[in-house]
């Protein structure tokens, strides 16, 4: 089986990313792990190295001889304040920004959102996260699978009355970045807020729709200076 046959199950965005890895390491049909292992091990950023080992495993079609993938390292972001986020309430993409910041949706999930996905049943308010939009406009299942996210009533009211303009995730990313925000910051903001406000990590995991709690706590929930101060005060 050739390289592109092994990548045939991947979506277009992932294929483009894997093609960059193929070019970076000069991978050919007869390339083995032994040919590129030393170059892979030179990658300093552990998250980048882990990602490229995963890509090359698919590209080469084997784990035999590959370097050991490093453990994922948490990314640290300058988290916005609530005021930094709510000032976008009347912006064209306010619904998407609020869905990311106050419901933890990823950017592709947010731009695939429609008013009918925002629901109220039996006094509970929630978003049914059903789809994710790719930069190619392809609609696929969300990264963490479909799921339900509980939201407060005020967010339900806002999202039900908001506009949902057609925009691609990469276009929204650029629009936000020019204004000092990124989708990554907003999901980390949400995760960190939940960890601070609840003593139930399992509830946080469900809201973020992770398959395991390690991802929730080790990657998404940041420790801020005020968290350290609160710890010292408690002690």
N, CA, C and O of each residue as an XYZ file, in Angstrom:
940
protein
N       0.847     -1.193      0.000
C       0.000      0.000      0.000
C       0.886      1.248      0.000
O       1.819      1.350      0.797
N       0.594      2.191     -0.891
C       1.388      3.401     -1.009
C       1.004      4.456      0.013
O       0.031      4.299      0.750
N       1.787      5.543      0.051
C       1.588      6.611      1.022
C       0.182      7.184      0.935
O      -0.502      7.309      1.951
N      -0.252      7.533     -0.268
C      -1.548      8.188     -0.402
C      -2.710      7.225     -0.196
O      -3.804      7.645      0.182
N      -2.489      5.977     -0.433
C      -3.514      4.988     -0.079
C      -3.694      4.932      1.431
O      -4.815      4.804      1.922
N      -2.591      5.027      2.167
C      -2.673      4.992      3.627
C      -3.324      6.257      4.190
O      -3.805      6.255      5.323
N      -3.338      7.331      3.406
C      -3.948      8.583      3.862
C      -5.345      8.788      3.278
O      -5.952      9.840      3.476
N      -5.849      7.803      2.570
C      -7.117      7.976      1.846
C      -8.315      8.197      2.766
O      -9.327      8.747      2.332
N      -8.218      7.777      4.035
C      -9.339      7.930      4.960
C      -9.350      9.290      5.653
O     -10.288      9.607      6.385
N      -8.310     10.095      5.425
C      -8.172     11.372      6.119
C      -8.946     12.476      5.404
O      -9.170     12.400      4.195
N      -9.354     13.503      6.153
C     -10.017     14.636      5.511
C      -8.973     15.508      4.811
O      -7.770     15.348      5.018
N      -9.452     16.420      3.990
C      -8.557     17.218      3.137
C      -7.562     18.043      3.946
O      -6.388     18.136      3.585
N      -8.031     18.641      5.042
C      -7.143     19.482      5.857
C      -6.006     18.658      6.440
O      -4.864     19.117      6.490
N      -6.313     17.439      6.882
C      -5.275     16.582      7.460
C      -4.295     16.127      6.400
O      -3.094     16.054      6.659
N      -4.787     15.819      5.208
C      -3.900     15.420      4.110
C      -2.915     16.538      3.796
O      -1.731     16.279      3.585
N      -3.396     17.780      3.762
C      -2.512     18.927      3.494
C      -1.430     19.013      4.566
O      -0.261     19.252      4.262
N      -1.830     18.815      5.828
C      -0.849     18.867      6.929
C       0.165     17.740      6.808
O       1.359     17.952      7.016
N      -0.303     16.544      6.472
C       0.596     15.398      6.324
C       1.533     15.579      5.138
O       2.676     15.125      5.173
N       1.058     16.235      4.097
C       1.921     16.491      2.940
C       3.091     17.400      3.324
O       4.195     17.256      2.798
N       2.839     18.335      4.244
C       3.937     19.190      4.718
C       4.966     18.353      5.481
O       6.169     18.593      5.375
N       4.488     17.371      6.252
C       5.400     16.483      6.982
C       6.200     15.634      5.994
O       7.402     15.441      6.177
N       5.550     15.131      4.960
C       6.232     14.335      3.932
C       7.355     15.150      3.293
O       8.467     14.654      3.107
N       7.053     16.403      2.960
C       8.052     17.275      2.337
C       9.190     17.591      3.299
O      10.357     17.612      2.907
N       8.843     17.839      4.570
C       9.845     18.220      5.573
C      10.895     17.128      5.753
O      12.082     17.419      5.903
N      10.458     15.881      5.737
C      11.386     14.770      5.985
C      11.789     14.037      4.708
O      12.489     13.026      4.765
N      11.351     14.543      3.564
C      11.728     13.924      2.298
C      11.272     12.477      2.176
O      11.998     11.637      1.644
N      10.084     12.185      2.662
C       9.588     10.808      2.679
C       9.283     10.324      1.266
O       8.629     11.009      0.479
N       9.776      9.126      0.968
C       9.485      8.453     -0.306
C       8.761      7.147      0.003
O       8.580      6.777      1.164
N       8.349      6.454     -1.066
C       7.603      5.208     -0.866
C       8.417      4.163     -0.094
O       7.849      3.331      0.615
N       9.742      4.206     -0.231
C      10.569      3.191      0.423
C      11.222      3.690      1.721
O      12.080      3.006      2.280
N      10.823      4.873      2.201
C      11.395      5.421      3.427
C      11.012      4.566      4.629
O       9.876      4.110      4.753
N      11.987      4.362      5.509
C      11.770      3.620      6.752
C      12.005      4.569      7.935
O      12.603      5.633      7.778
N      11.527      4.168      9.119
C      11.752      4.982     10.307
C      13.239      5.232     10.548
O      13.625      6.320     10.974
N      14.058      4.244     10.280
C      15.509      4.380     10.499
C      16.096      5.521      9.677
O      17.100      6.114     10.069
N      15.477      5.833      8.539
C      15.992      6.887      7.650
C      15.743      8.286      8.200
O      16.485      9.218      7.889
N      14.721      8.434      9.001
C      14.315      9.780      9.435
C      14.267      9.937     10.956
O      14.001     11.029     11.456
N      14.519      8.871     11.682
C      14.350      8.888     13.131
C      15.164      9.993     13.804
O      14.648     10.702     14.668
N      16.431     10.143     13.415
C      17.288     11.144     14.041
C      16.767     12.559     13.805
O      16.829     13.407     14.695
N      16.250     12.810     12.594
C      15.714     14.137     12.288
C      14.458     14.419     13.108
O      14.259     15.536     13.586
N      13.620     13.412     13.266
C      12.407     13.573     14.067
C      12.769     13.881     15.512
O      12.138     14.730     16.142
N      13.770     13.204     16.038
C      14.165     13.393     17.438
C      14.783     14.764     17.693
O      14.910     15.175     18.846
N      15.168     15.474     16.639
C      15.737     16.812     16.791
C      14.673     17.881     17.024
O      14.993     18.997     17.432
N      13.407     17.543     16.765
C      12.330     18.523     16.940
C      12.193     18.846     18.419
O      11.873     17.964     19.216
N      12.429     20.092     18.796
C      12.498     20.464     20.204
C      11.140     20.507     20.887
O      10.992     20.035     22.014
N      10.157     21.067     20.212
C       8.844     21.190     20.831
C       8.199     19.811     20.961
O       7.937     19.164     19.947
N       7.936     19.345     22.188
C       7.403     17.993     22.365
C       6.037     17.784     21.724
O       5.742     16.692     21.239
N       5.193     18.828     21.716
C       3.883     18.687     21.088
C       4.004     18.551     19.579
O       3.284     17.770     18.957
N       4.929     19.325     18.987
C       5.162     19.217     17.546
C       5.738     17.852     17.201
O       5.323     17.214     16.234
N       6.714     17.410     18.016
C       7.323     16.098     17.765
C       6.283     14.987     17.881
O       6.260     14.072     17.058
N       5.430     15.059     18.888
C       4.381     14.059     19.077
C       3.440     14.035     17.864
O       3.079     12.969     17.365
N       3.051     15.227     17.402
C       2.147     15.332     16.260
C       2.775     14.749     14.994
O       2.111     14.052     14.227
N       4.065     15.044     14.783
C       4.724     14.562     13.566
C       4.973     13.059     13.619
O       4.935     12.389     12.587
N       5.227     12.525     14.805
C       5.376     11.065     14.933
C       4.050     10.386     14.593
O       4.025      9.352     13.925
N       2.955     10.975     15.057
C       1.645     10.430     14.728
C       1.366     10.464     13.237
O       0.855      9.498     12.670
N       1.707     11.594     12.596
C       1.503     11.716     11.155
C       2.368     10.711     10.394
O       1.900     10.047      9.469
N       3.625     10.610     10.794
C       4.548      9.707     10.094
C       4.184      8.239     10.300
O       4.483      7.402      9.448
N       3.550      7.926     11.408
C       3.099      6.555     11.630
C       2.072      6.155     10.572
O       2.099      5.040     10.051
N       1.168      7.087     10.264
C       0.189      6.828      9.201
C       0.860      6.814      7.838
O       0.579      5.949      7.009
N       1.748      7.774      7.609
C       2.407      7.901      6.303
C       3.252      6.668      5.983
O       3.213      6.156      4.864
N       4.020      6.191      6.977
C       4.896      5.039      6.767
C       4.160      3.713      6.952
O       4.620      2.670      6.489
N       3.028      3.762      7.623
C       2.218      2.566      7.792
C       2.693      1.596      8.845
O       2.295      0.431      8.838
N       3.560      2.064      9.775
C       4.053      1.167     10.827
C       4.566      1.957     12.022
O       5.029      3.089     11.885
N       4.477      1.342     13.195
C       5.066      1.908     14.413
C       6.460      1.340     14.663
O       7.203      1.859     15.496
N       6.806      0.302     13.961
C       8.071     -0.399     14.205
C       9.262      0.516     13.926
O       9.428      1.017     12.814
N      10.086      0.725     14.951
C      11.294      1.523     14.794
C      11.105      3.008     15.015
O      12.062      3.775     14.910
N       9.883      3.428     15.322
C       9.673      4.872     15.488
C      10.167      5.331     16.863
O      10.247      4.523     17.788
N      10.497      6.617     17.005
C      10.865      7.136     18.331
C       9.644      7.171     19.241
O       8.511      7.245     18.767
N       9.878      7.117     20.540
C       8.768      7.139     21.488
C       8.109      8.516     21.493
O       8.783      9.524     21.706
N       6.800      8.566     21.261
C       6.128      9.877     21.286
C       6.184     10.490     22.680
O       5.889      9.807     23.661
N       6.554     11.752     22.786
C       6.571     12.396     24.109
C       5.159     12.617     24.615
O       4.204     12.636     23.838
N       5.032     12.783     25.927
C       3.736     13.102     26.499
C       3.324     14.503     26.063
O       4.174     15.384     25.940
N       2.020     14.723     25.825
C       1.583     16.074     25.426
C       1.838     17.072     26.538
O       1.629     16.775     27.715
N       2.290     18.259     26.157
C       2.557     19.313     27.121
C       1.465     20.376     27.029
O       1.053     20.740     25.928
N       0.998     20.872     28.157
C      -0.054     21.891     28.115
C       0.445     23.178     27.468
O       1.561     23.631     27.724
N      -0.409     23.756     26.624
C      -0.105     25.056     26.044
C      -0.634     26.131     26.976
O      -1.735     26.011     27.515
N       0.142     27.166     27.162
C      -0.251     28.240     28.057
C      -0.614     29.472     27.238
O       0.166     29.919     26.397
N      -1.795     30.017     27.487
C      -2.275     31.182     26.758
C      -2.487     32.342     27.723
O      -2.743     32.142     28.910
N      -2.378     33.541     27.198
C      -2.816     34.714     27.947
C      -4.333     34.731     27.867
O      -4.897     35.093     26.834
N      -4.997     34.342     28.948
C      -6.442     34.217     28.910
C      -7.116     35.582     28.933
O      -6.679     36.479     29.653
N      -8.174     35.744     28.152
C      -8.909     37.009     28.160
C      -9.752     37.126     29.422
O      -9.978     36.134     30.116
N     -10.209     38.316     29.717
C     -11.176     38.516     30.797
C     -12.581     38.389     30.210
O     -12.766     38.381     28.993
N     -13.556     38.291     31.097
C     -14.941     38.226     30.627
C     -15.295     39.483     29.837
O     -16.023     39.418     28.846
N     -14.779     40.616     30.277
C     -15.042     41.878     29.584
C     -14.434     41.885     28.183
O     -15.016     42.440     27.251
N     -13.253     41.263     28.038
C     -12.625     41.169     26.721
C     -13.527     40.422     25.736
O     -13.522     40.704     24.537
N     -14.299     39.469     26.256
C     -15.142     38.627     25.410
C     -16.499     39.271     25.156
O     -16.969     39.310     24.019
N     -17.128     39.776     26.215
C     -18.496     40.288     26.066
C     -18.574     41.543     25.198
O     -19.657     41.901     24.735
N     -17.461     42.208     24.972
C     -17.501     43.381     24.088
C     -17.800     42.994     22.646
O     -18.102     43.853     21.818
N     -17.716     41.675     22.340
C     -18.032     41.199     20.991
C     -19.497     40.789     20.852
O     -19.880     40.212     19.834
N     -20.329     41.081     21.871
C     -21.730     40.640     21.860
C     -22.480     41.148     20.635
O     -23.327     40.438     20.093
N     -22.185     42.352     20.198
C     -22.901     42.937     19.068
C     -22.118     42.841     17.754
O     -22.504     43.450     16.757
N     -21.044     42.092     17.753
C     -20.240     41.947     16.533
C     -20.904     40.944     15.590
O     -21.787     40.200     16.018
N     -20.503     40.907     14.326
C     -21.111     39.963     13.377
C     -20.975     38.507     13.798
O     -21.829     37.681     13.475
N     -19.893     38.188     14.526
C     -19.628     36.801     14.887
C     -19.788     36.558     16.392
O     -19.177     35.650     16.958
N     -20.619     37.386     17.021
C     -20.805     37.279     18.465
C     -21.283     35.902     18.907
O     -20.828     35.392     19.930
N     -22.195     35.293     18.152
C     -22.716     33.973     18.532
C     -21.604     32.943     18.586
O     -21.560     32.122     19.502
N     -20.713     32.981     17.618
C     -19.621     32.004     17.570
C     -18.625     32.235     18.704
O     -18.145     31.286     19.324
N     -18.320     33.501     18.968
C     -17.378     33.836     20.039
C     -17.943     33.429     21.393
O     -17.221     32.878     22.224
N     -19.220     33.694     21.623
C     -19.849     33.326     22.894
C     -19.946     31.803     23.031
O     -19.779     31.275     24.131
N     -20.212     31.098     21.943
C     -20.306     29.634     21.995
C     -18.949     29.020     22.345
O     -18.890     27.997     23.027
N     -17.867     29.635     21.885
C     -16.532     29.138     22.218
C     -16.160     29.494     23.659
O     -15.621     28.662     24.388
N     -16.448     30.726     24.062
C     -16.001     31.211     25.371
C     -16.850     30.685     26.525
O     -16.328     30.426     27.610
N     -18.162     30.525     26.297
C     -19.059     30.188     27.399
C     -19.714     28.811     27.264
O     -20.538     28.420     28.090
N     -19.331     28.079     26.199
C     -19.795     26.690     26.059
C     -18.661     25.772     25.619
O     -18.852     24.562     25.505
N     -17.476     26.340     25.372
C     -16.299     25.528     25.095
C     -16.224     24.925     23.709
O     -15.435     24.004     23.493
N     -17.020     25.412     22.754
C     -16.971     24.829     21.411
C     -15.656     25.172     20.722
O     -15.086     26.240     20.943
N     -15.188     24.262     19.892
C     -14.045     24.545     19.032
C     -14.523     25.427     17.879
O     -15.722     25.529     17.623
N     -13.575     26.063     17.187
C     -13.958     27.040     16.172
C     -14.761     26.389     15.044
O     -15.727     26.985     14.568
N     -14.389     25.186     14.603
C     -15.143     24.515     13.543
C     -16.551     24.162     13.979
O     -17.491     24.213     13.185
N     -16.691     23.802     15.256
C     -18.009     23.482     15.812
C     -18.856     24.740     15.926
O     -20.059     24.719     15.666
N     -18.215     25.835     16.318
C     -18.945     27.096     16.492
C     -19.517     27.588     15.168
O     -20.690     27.958     15.102
N     -18.701     27.597     14.106
C     -19.177     28.145     12.834
C     -20.152     27.208     12.125
O     -20.786     27.602     11.147
N     -20.278     25.973     12.609
C     -21.285     25.050     12.080
C     -22.588     25.137     12.859
O     -23.569     24.479     12.513
N     -22.599     25.948     13.909
C     -23.751     26.049     14.802
C     -24.920     26.736     14.105
O     -24.729     27.653     13.307
N     -26.137     26.278     14.419
C     -27.365     26.883     13.930
C     -28.302     27.107     15.122
O     -28.182     26.417     16.134
N     -29.238     28.067     15.018
C     -30.135     28.344     16.147
C     -30.874     27.105     16.647
O     -31.121     26.977     17.846
N     -31.229     26.194     15.746
C     -31.973     25.000     16.164
C     -31.131     24.031     16.996
O     -31.671     23.105     17.600
N     -29.804     24.241     17.030
C     -28.941     23.404     17.869
C     -28.954     23.867     19.323
O     -28.467     23.166     20.210
N     -29.512     25.046     19.558
C     -29.590     25.621     20.902
C     -30.985     25.323     21.440
O     -31.973     25.812     20.892
N     -31.081     24.524     22.512
C     -32.370     23.961     22.908
C     -32.661     24.166     24.391
O     -31.769     24.439     25.194
N     -33.940     24.026     24.721
C     -34.390     24.068     26.114
C     -35.409     22.954     26.318
O     -36.403     22.866     25.596
N     -35.152     22.105     27.310
C     -36.057     21.001     27.621
C     -36.130     20.846     29.142
O     -35.106     20.705     29.811
N     -37.343     20.875     29.674
C     -37.524     20.642     31.103
C     -36.768     21.595     31.994
O     -36.290     21.202     33.058
N     -36.651     22.837     31.582
C     -35.958     23.825     32.404
C     -34.447     23.799     32.277
O     -33.759     24.564     32.953
N     -33.909     22.923     31.413
C     -32.473     22.874     31.158
C     -32.180     23.446     29.776
O     -32.962     23.279     28.840
N     -31.055     24.114     29.666
C     -30.659     24.754     28.415
C     -29.346     24.131     27.953
O     -28.448     23.895     28.761
N     -29.236     23.867     26.660
C     -28.044     23.185     26.174
C     -27.848     23.407     24.680
O     -28.746     23.855     23.967
N     -26.644     23.077     24.237
C     -26.308     23.058     22.812
C     -26.053     21.617     22.419
O     -25.276     20.920     23.072
N     -26.700     21.168     21.358
C     -26.366     19.873     20.770
C     -25.263     20.107     19.736
O     -25.514     20.660     18.665
N     -24.049     19.685     20.063
C     -22.911     19.866     19.165
C     -22.909     18.679     18.194
O     -22.553     17.560     18.564
N     -23.308     18.941     16.966
C     -23.530     17.867     16.004
C     -22.522     17.863     14.855
O     -22.222     16.814     14.285
N     -22.002     19.046     14.521
C     -21.186     19.148     13.316
C     -19.967     20.049     13.537
O     -19.912     20.837     14.481
N     -19.002     19.905     12.640
C     -17.834     20.780     12.612
C     -17.554     21.144     11.163
O     -17.526     20.278     10.289
N     -17.347     22.432     10.917
C     -17.070     22.899      9.550
C     -15.567     23.018      9.341
O     -14.864     23.614     10.157
N     -15.079     22.446      8.241
C     -13.665     22.518      7.896
C     -13.395     23.742      7.017
O     -14.324     24.362      6.500
N     -12.128     24.079      6.855
C     -11.799     25.250      6.046
C     -12.146     25.030      4.578
O     -12.235     25.986      3.807
N     -12.339     23.775      4.194
C     -12.748     23.440      2.821
C     -14.261     23.498      2.649
O     -14.768     23.209      1.565
N     -14.985     23.863      3.693
C     -16.454     23.891      3.793
C     -17.056     22.504      4.034
O     -18.274     22.370      4.150
N     -16.223     21.491      4.109
C     -16.747     20.163      4.411
C     -17.308     20.147      5.828
O     -16.698     20.693      6.747
N     -18.467     19.524      6.004
C     -19.082     19.368      7.309
C     -18.834     17.934      7.777
O     -19.153     16.983      7.064
N     -18.268     17.780      8.970
C     -17.957     16.450      9.487
C     -18.356     16.361     10.956
O     -18.814     17.338     11.548
N     -18.175     15.183     11.531
C     -18.468     14.998     12.951
C     -17.419     15.733     13.777
O     -16.252     15.763     13.388
N     -17.802     16.326     14.906
C     -16.831     17.028     15.755
C     -15.698     16.112     16.208
O     -15.852     14.892     16.274
N     -14.562     16.722     16.516
C     -13.367     15.986     16.923
C     -13.631     15.051     18.094
O     -13.153     13.917     18.102
N     -14.390     15.518     19.084
C     -14.686     14.701     20.259
C     -16.004     13.946     20.122
O     -16.529     13.420     21.103
N     -16.534     13.896     18.907
C     -17.819     13.252     18.698
C     -18.964     14.200     19.021
O     -18.748     15.276     19.580
N     -20.168     13.805     18.675
C     -21.330     14.628     18.977
C     -21.589     14.608     20.485
O     -21.212     13.664     21.180
N     -22.224     15.643     20.968
C     -22.476     15.695     22.402
C     -23.333     16.884     22.786
O     -23.618     17.755     21.964
N     -23.734     16.910     24.034
C     -24.612     17.956     24.567
C     -23.845     18.758     25.615
O     -23.205     18.192     26.501
N     -23.919     20.084     25.499
C     -23.238     20.983     26.426
C     -24.282     21.828     27.146
O     -25.052     22.542     26.505
N     -24.311     21.753     28.456
C     -25.227     22.573     29.246
C     -24.788     24.032     29.209
O     -23.597     24.340     29.267
N     -25.769     24.921     29.112
C     -25.471     26.353     29.086
C     -26.451     27.080     30.009
O     -27.533     26.563     30.289
N     -26.084     28.270     30.483
C     -27.011     29.054     31.313
C     -28.129     29.663     30.462
O     -28.008     29.768     29.242
N     -29.204     30.056     31.118
C     -30.355     30.587     30.391
C     -30.006     31.853     29.620
O     -30.496     32.061     28.509
N     -29.153     32.708     30.211
C     -28.809     33.955     29.514
C     -28.109     33.682     28.186
O     -28.311     34.404     27.210
N     -27.277     32.622     28.155
C     -26.580     32.288     26.915
C     -27.561     31.688     25.906
O     -27.462     31.946     24.706
N     -28.505     30.889     26.399
C     -29.551     30.353     25.535
C     -30.304     31.498     24.856
O     -30.489     31.485     23.639
N     -30.737     32.483     25.638
C     -31.485     33.618     25.083
C     -30.647     34.365     24.048
O     -31.146     34.753     22.992
N     -29.368     34.560     24.364
C     -28.496     35.295     23.440
C     -28.329     34.521     22.132
O     -28.484     35.087     21.050
N     -28.014     33.231     22.229
C     -27.749     32.441     21.030
C     -28.999     32.245     20.181
O     -28.906     32.197     18.954
N     -30.151     32.134     20.803
C     -31.379     31.965     20.032
C     -31.718     33.223     19.236
O     -32.361     33.145     18.189
N     -31.291     34.370     19.727
C     -31.604     35.610     19.027
C     -30.482     36.154     18.174
O     -30.621     37.218     17.569
N     -29.367     35.435     18.116
C     -28.181     35.941     17.404
C     -28.217     35.595     15.922
O     -29.006     34.759     15.481
N     -27.358     36.248     15.171
C     -27.170     35.938     13.751
C     -26.095     34.861     13.596
O     -25.209     34.727     14.440
N     -26.186     34.101     12.513
C     -25.221     33.031     12.248
C     -24.716     33.164     10.807
O     -25.097     32.386      9.934
N     -23.856     34.157     10.571
C     -23.364     34.373      9.203
C     -22.485     33.212      8.729
O     -21.849     32.532      9.534
N     -22.461     33.002      7.440
C     -21.649     31.936      6.850
C     -20.188     32.371      6.852
O     -19.827     33.345      6.191
N     -19.353     31.655      7.589
C     -17.927     31.979      7.650
C     -17.141     30.694      7.849
O     -17.611     29.763      8.502
N     -15.955     30.649      7.288
C     -15.089     29.489      7.451
C     -14.267     29.648      8.734
O     -13.996     30.770      9.162
N     -13.874     28.535      9.345
C     -13.144     28.637     10.617
C     -11.843     29.414     10.505
O     -11.498     30.170     11.414
N     -11.115     29.241      9.406
C      -9.852     29.973      9.271
C     -10.087     31.472      9.088
O      -9.284     32.290      9.536
N     -11.198     31.830      8.425
C     -11.529     33.253      8.250
C     -11.904     33.883      9.586
O     -11.501     35.008      9.881
N     -12.676     33.156     10.392
C     -13.032     33.674     11.712
C     -11.790     33.800     12.590
O     -11.644     34.770     13.334
N     -10.899     32.819     12.499
C      -9.649     32.869     13.267
C      -8.890     34.161     12.949
O      -8.436     34.855     13.859
N      -8.755     34.481     11.671
C      -8.017     35.680     11.270
C      -8.740     36.941     11.745
O      -8.107     37.891     12.205
N     -10.066     36.941     11.630
C     -10.857     38.095     12.065
C     -10.665     38.331     13.560
O     -10.483     39.467     14.000
N     -10.708     37.252     14.335
C     -10.533     37.367     15.782
C      -9.119     37.794     16.150
O      -8.929     38.639     17.025
N      -8.137     37.216     15.488
C      -6.748     37.502     15.836
C      -6.415     38.977     15.628
O      -5.643     39.559     16.389
N      -7.001     39.576     14.593
C      -6.778     41.011     14.356
C      -7.353     41.853     15.497
O      -6.989     43.018     15.662
N      -8.242     41.263     16.272
C      -8.892     41.973     17.381
C      -8.421     41.484     18.742
O      -9.027     41.799     19.766
N      -7.335     40.712     18.750
C      -6.697     40.346     20.004
C      -7.192     39.086     20.672
O      -6.903     38.865     21.848
N      -7.936     38.246     19.956
C      -8.427     36.989     20.514
C      -8.138     35.841     19.561
O      -7.959     36.059     18.363
N      -8.089     34.611     20.088
C      -8.023     33.431     19.236
C      -8.992     32.384     19.786
O      -9.277     32.382     20.984
N      -9.502     31.494     18.930
C     -10.375     30.415     19.403
C      -9.726     29.560     20.492
O     -10.405     29.109     21.413
N      -8.418     29.338     20.390
C      -7.719     28.530     21.389
C      -7.822     29.177     22.769
O      -8.063     28.494     23.765
N      -7.640     30.493     22.820
C      -7.757     31.202     24.092
C      -9.131     30.996     24.717
O      -9.248     30.816     25.929
N     -10.168     31.022     23.887
C     -11.528     30.952     24.418
C     -11.847     29.577     24.988
O     -12.503     29.484     26.025
N     -11.402     28.512     24.338
C     -11.662     27.173     24.888
C     -10.866     26.965     26.181
O     -11.361     26.347     27.123
N      -9.649     27.477     26.223
C      -8.856     27.378     27.451
C      -9.471     28.241     28.556
O      -9.459     27.858     29.726
N     -10.002     29.392     28.185
C     -10.704     30.246     29.150
C     -11.868     29.480     29.766
O     -12.051     29.490     30.983
N     -12.647     28.821     28.929
C     -13.814     28.078     29.405
C     -13.392     26.929     30.320
O     -13.963     26.741     31.395
N     -12.394     26.168     29.891
C     -11.944     25.023     30.692
C     -11.419     25.476     32.053
O     -11.736     24.878     33.081
N     -10.624     26.525     32.049
C     -10.051     27.027     33.298
C     -11.138     27.548     34.228
O     -11.087     27.323     35.437
N     -12.127     28.246     33.661
C     -13.249     28.745     34.454
C     -14.013     27.593     35.107
O     -14.356     27.666     36.287
N     -14.280     26.530     34.342
C     -15.033     25.400     34.888
C     -14.276     24.710     36.018
O     -14.860     24.358     37.042
N     -12.971     24.518     35.824
C     -12.179     23.848     36.859
C     -12.186     24.664     38.142
O     -12.232     24.102     39.236
N     -12.140     25.979     38.016
C     -12.152     26.836     39.199
C     -13.505     26.801     39.922
O     -13.565     26.844     41.151
N     -14.580     26.721     39.142
C     -15.912     26.892     39.708
C     -16.586     25.600     40.144
O     -17.594     25.651     40.848
N     -16.063     24.448     39.750
C     -16.691     23.194     40.144
C     -15.675     22.278     40.800
O     -14.496     22.283     40.449
N     -16.144     21.498     41.750
C     -15.285     20.514     42.414
C     -15.449     19.142     41.770
O     -15.012     18.132     42.322
N     -16.078     19.111     40.608
C     -16.364     17.841     39.943
C     -15.662     17.787     38.588
O     -16.223     18.246     37.593
N     -14.438     17.234     38.525
C     -13.712     17.174     37.247
C     -14.457     16.398     36.163
O     -14.310     16.693     34.977
N     -15.250     15.413     36.562
C     -15.992     14.631     35.573
C     -17.012     15.501     34.840
O     -17.236     15.327     33.642
N     -17.620     16.427     35.556
C     -18.558     17.352     34.924
C     -17.834     18.242     33.914
O     -18.356     18.522     32.835
N     -16.640     18.679     34.272
C     -15.837     19.496     33.355
C     -15.499     18.692     32.108
O     -15.584     19.207     30.993
N     -15.119     17.442     32.288
C     -14.793     16.578     31.142
C     -15.985     16.454     30.200
O     -15.831     16.528     28.981
N     -17.169     16.265     30.766
C     -18.364     16.123     29.931
C     -18.663     17.395     29.158
O     -19.011     17.349     27.978
N     -18.526     18.533     29.832
C     -18.801     19.800     29.156
C     -17.845     20.042     27.993
O     -18.234     20.601     26.968
N     -16.584     19.617     28.157
C     -15.592     19.781     27.095
C     -15.614     18.632     26.097
O     -14.966     18.689     25.052
N     -16.383     17.569     26.438
C     -16.577     16.402     25.559
C     -15.266     15.677     25.266
O     -15.020     15.238     24.143
N     -14.427     15.560     26.303
C     -13.196     14.793     26.167
C     -13.459     13.321     26.463
O     -14.361     12.983     27.228
N     -12.664     12.451     25.850
C     -12.817     11.018     26.105
C     -12.223     10.614     27.444
O     -12.647      9.621     28.035
N     -11.244     11.374     27.931
C     -10.677     11.067     29.245
C     -10.337     12.359     29.983
O     -10.082     13.397     29.374
N     -10.341     12.266     31.284
C     -10.192     13.451     32.132
C      -8.765     13.992     32.124
O      -8.545     15.157     32.455
N      -7.794     13.158     31.751
C      -6.401     13.614     31.698
C      -6.249     14.762     30.720
O      -5.560     15.740     31.009
N      -6.883     14.651     29.574
C      -6.833     15.724     28.570
C      -7.402     17.009     29.155
O      -6.835     18.087     28.977
N      -8.510     16.890     29.846
C      -9.179     18.055     30.417
C      -8.273     18.804     31.383
O      -8.105     20.020     31.286
N      -7.691     18.054     32.316
C      -6.965     18.700     33.400
C      -5.517     19.027     33.071
O      -4.980     20.016     33.570
N      -4.871     18.201     32.230
C      -3.448     18.417     31.983
C      -3.176     19.341     30.806
O      -2.099     19.931     30.725
N      -4.131     19.477     29.895
C      -3.879     20.265     28.688
C      -4.688     21.557     28.663
O      -4.154     22.609     28.309
N      -5.965     21.495     29.031
C      -6.835     22.649     28.840
C      -6.965     23.572     30.040
O      -7.139     24.779     29.872
N      -6.883     23.030     31.244
C      -7.085     23.865     32.428
C      -5.773     24.505     32.860
O      -4.844     23.814     33.279
N      -5.704     25.822     32.756
C      -4.478     26.522     33.110
C      -4.469     26.940     34.576
O      -5.514     27.134     35.196
N      -3.258     27.071     35.107
C      -3.074     27.602     36.455
C      -2.636     29.060     36.321
O      -1.607     29.367     35.719
N      -3.430     29.933     36.890
C      -3.139     31.353     36.818
C      -2.531     31.832     38.144
O      -2.551     31.113     39.143
N      -1.998     33.037     38.134
C      -1.373     33.600     39.333
C      -2.354     33.646     40.502
O      -1.978     33.373     41.642
N      -3.629     33.996     40.215
C      -4.602     34.073     41.303
C      -4.914     32.696     41.890
O      -5.286     32.587     43.059
N      -4.761     31.631     41.070
C      -4.948     30.284     41.589
C      -3.855     29.960     42.608
O      -4.124     29.377     43.657
N      -2.627     30.343     42.287
C      -1.519     30.114     43.210
C      -1.691     30.922     44.488
O      -1.389     30.439     45.579
N      -2.175     32.152     44.354
C      -2.404     32.989     45.539
C      -3.496     32.397     46.422
O      -3.394     32.415     47.649
N      -4.549     31.868     45.782
C      -5.626     31.250     46.558
C      -5.121     30.036     47.316
O      -5.537     29.792     48.449
N      -4.227     29.274     46.699
C      -3.654     28.111     47.362
C      -2.866     28.535     48.593
O      -3.014     27.949     49.665
N      -2.027     29.559     48.434
C      -1.229     30.034     49.551
C      -2.097     30.593     50.681
O      -1.796     30.403     51.859
N      -3.174     31.283     50.308
C      -4.098     31.808     51.322
C      -4.748     30.666     52.088
O      -4.909     30.735     53.306
N      -5.120     29.617     51.363
C      -5.757     28.467     52.005
C      -4.811     27.770     52.965
O      -5.206     27.314     54.038
N      -3.543     27.699     52.551
C      -2.552     27.051     53.414
C      -2.219     27.910     54.619
O      -1.402     27.517     55.451
